[in-house]
Tab-separated table of C-alpha atoms in Angstrom:
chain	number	residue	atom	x	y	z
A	1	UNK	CA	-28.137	94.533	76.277
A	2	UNK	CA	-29.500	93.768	72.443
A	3	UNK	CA	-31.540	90.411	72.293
A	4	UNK	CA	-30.680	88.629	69.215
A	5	UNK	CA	-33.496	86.704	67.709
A	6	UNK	CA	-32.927	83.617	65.695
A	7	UNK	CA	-34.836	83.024	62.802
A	8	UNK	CA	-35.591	79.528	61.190
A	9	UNK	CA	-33.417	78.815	58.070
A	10	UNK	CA	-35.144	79.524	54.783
A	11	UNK	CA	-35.450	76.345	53.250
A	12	UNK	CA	-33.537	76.032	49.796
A	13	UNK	CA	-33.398	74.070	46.677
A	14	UNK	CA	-30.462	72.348	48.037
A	15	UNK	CA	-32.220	71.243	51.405
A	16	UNK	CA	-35.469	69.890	48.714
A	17	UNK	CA	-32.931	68.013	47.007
A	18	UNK	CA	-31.540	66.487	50.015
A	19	UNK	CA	-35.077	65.538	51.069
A	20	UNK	CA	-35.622	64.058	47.192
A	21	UNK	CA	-32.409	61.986	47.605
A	22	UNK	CA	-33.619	60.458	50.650
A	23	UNK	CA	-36.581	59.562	49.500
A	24	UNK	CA	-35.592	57.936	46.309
A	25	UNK	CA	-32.491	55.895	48.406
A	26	UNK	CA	-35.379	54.869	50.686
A	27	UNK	CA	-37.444	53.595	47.665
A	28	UNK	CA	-40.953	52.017	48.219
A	29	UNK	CA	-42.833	49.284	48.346
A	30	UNK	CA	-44.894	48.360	44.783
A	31	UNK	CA	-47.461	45.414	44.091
A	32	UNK	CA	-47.436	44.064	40.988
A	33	UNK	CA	-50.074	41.575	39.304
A	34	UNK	CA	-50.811	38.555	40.053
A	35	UNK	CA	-48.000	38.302	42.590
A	36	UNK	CA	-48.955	37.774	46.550
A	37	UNK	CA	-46.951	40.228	47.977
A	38	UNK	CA	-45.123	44.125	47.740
A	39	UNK	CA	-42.139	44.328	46.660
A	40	UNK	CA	-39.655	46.684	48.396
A	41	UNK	CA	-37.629	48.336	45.825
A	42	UNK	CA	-34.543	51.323	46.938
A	43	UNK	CA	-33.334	53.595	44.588
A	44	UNK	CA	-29.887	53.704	44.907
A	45	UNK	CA	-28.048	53.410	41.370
A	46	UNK	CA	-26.943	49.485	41.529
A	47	UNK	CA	-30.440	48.628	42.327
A	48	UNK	CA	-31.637	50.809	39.803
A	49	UNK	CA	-29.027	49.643	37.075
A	50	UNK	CA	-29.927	45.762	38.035
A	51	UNK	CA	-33.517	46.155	37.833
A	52	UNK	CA	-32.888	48.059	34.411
A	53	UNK	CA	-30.925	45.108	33.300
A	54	UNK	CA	-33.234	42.554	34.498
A	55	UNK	CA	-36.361	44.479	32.698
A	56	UNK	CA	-34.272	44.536	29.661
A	57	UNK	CA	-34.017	40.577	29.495
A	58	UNK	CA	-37.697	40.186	30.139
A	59	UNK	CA	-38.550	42.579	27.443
A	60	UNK	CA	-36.914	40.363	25.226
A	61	UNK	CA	-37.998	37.277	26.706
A	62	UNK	CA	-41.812	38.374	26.165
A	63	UNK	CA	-40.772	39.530	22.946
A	64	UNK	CA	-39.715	36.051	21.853
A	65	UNK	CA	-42.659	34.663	23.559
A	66	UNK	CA	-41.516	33.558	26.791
A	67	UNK	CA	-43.953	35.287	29.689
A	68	UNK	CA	-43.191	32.253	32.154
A	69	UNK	CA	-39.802	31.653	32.340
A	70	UNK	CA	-39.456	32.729	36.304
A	71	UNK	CA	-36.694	35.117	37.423
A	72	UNK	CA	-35.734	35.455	41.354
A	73	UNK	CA	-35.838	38.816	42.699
A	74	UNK	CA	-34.006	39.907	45.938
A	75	UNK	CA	-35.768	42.942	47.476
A	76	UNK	CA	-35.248	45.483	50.391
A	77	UNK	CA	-36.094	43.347	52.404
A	78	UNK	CA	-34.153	40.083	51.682
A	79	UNK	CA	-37.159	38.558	50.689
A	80	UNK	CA	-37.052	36.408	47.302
A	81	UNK	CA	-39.357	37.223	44.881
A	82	UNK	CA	-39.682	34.403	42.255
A	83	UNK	CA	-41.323	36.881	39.084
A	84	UNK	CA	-42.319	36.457	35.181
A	85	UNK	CA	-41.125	38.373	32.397
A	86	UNK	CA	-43.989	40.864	32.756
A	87	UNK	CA	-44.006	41.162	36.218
A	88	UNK	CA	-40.167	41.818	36.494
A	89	UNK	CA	-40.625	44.503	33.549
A	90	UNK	CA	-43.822	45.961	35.543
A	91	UNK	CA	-42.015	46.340	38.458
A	92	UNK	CA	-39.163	48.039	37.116
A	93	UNK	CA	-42.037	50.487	35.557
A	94	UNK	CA	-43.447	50.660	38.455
A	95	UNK	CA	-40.185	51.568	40.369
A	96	UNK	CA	-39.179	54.146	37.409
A	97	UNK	CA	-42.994	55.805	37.563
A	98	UNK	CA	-42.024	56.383	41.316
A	99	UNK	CA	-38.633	57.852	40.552
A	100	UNK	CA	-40.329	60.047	37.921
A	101	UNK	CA	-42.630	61.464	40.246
A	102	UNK	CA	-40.398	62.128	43.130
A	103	UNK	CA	-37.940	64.173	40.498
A	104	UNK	CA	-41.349	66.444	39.690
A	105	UNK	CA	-42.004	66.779	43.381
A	106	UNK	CA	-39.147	68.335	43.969
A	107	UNK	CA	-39.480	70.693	41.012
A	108	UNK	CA	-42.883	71.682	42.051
A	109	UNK	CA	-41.027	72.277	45.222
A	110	UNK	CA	-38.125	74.495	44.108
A	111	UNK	CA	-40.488	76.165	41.621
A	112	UNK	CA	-43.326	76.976	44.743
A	113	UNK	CA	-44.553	80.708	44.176
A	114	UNK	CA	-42.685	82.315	47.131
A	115	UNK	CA	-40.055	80.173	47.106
A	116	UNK	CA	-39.419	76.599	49.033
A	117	UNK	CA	-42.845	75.962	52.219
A	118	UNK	CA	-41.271	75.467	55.458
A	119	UNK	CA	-42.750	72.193	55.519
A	120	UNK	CA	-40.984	70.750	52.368
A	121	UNK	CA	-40.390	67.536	54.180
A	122	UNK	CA	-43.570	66.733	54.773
A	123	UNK	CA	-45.211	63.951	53.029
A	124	UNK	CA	-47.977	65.884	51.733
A	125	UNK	CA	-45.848	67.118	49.224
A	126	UNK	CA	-44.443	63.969	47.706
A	127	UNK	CA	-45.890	60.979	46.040
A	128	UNK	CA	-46.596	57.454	47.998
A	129	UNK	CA	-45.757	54.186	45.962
């Protein structure tokens, strides 16, 4: 009788990906000035686009002067976010600083001396909002 010993899968590039993609769809929560509460943000691609678009307009509304015209924001959450021109634009940065930073996680990840850590997953290895 042979005894067959199962290993634990090595952990690829594809697998830190997979973790990456969660995390971004998941998103996180961001607090931006001079507004009372976080603001949950995901990061699938409409959200991403909208926000995108909606940082857009406020970059030209403070560009023509406008910082108070107030623009509601639906988050995560369902929760409506009633936000200026600089604080829609800083949380789209904010959002898009997170996104960043997840990506180079993941490279620091697939690029690990060794190859991918077991514990890939684990939140010690990617960034918090």
């Amino acid at each position: 009788m042979s005894i067959i010993t199962i290993r634990p899968k090595t952990p690829t590039g594809a697998d830190v990906n997979a973790e990456r993609d969660r995390r971004v769809k998941a998103g996180a929560s961001f607090n931006v000035t001079n507004h009372p509460v976080p603001i949950h943000v995901v990061g699938d691609e409409t959200t991403q686009t909208n926000l995108l678009a909606l940082a857009t307009a406020a970059s030209a509304r403070v560009a023509q002067g406008d910082a108070s015209t107030l623009t509601p924001y639906r988050d995560e959450t369902n929760q409506i976010h009633q936000l200026t021109p600089p604080q829609i634009f800083e949380l789209w940065s904010l959002g898009a600083a997170y996104l960043s930073a997840v990506y180079q996680a993941s490279w620091a990840l697939k690029d690990a001396s060794g190859g991918v850590p077991a514990d890939f997953a684990s939140d010690m290895h990617w960034p918090s909002a």
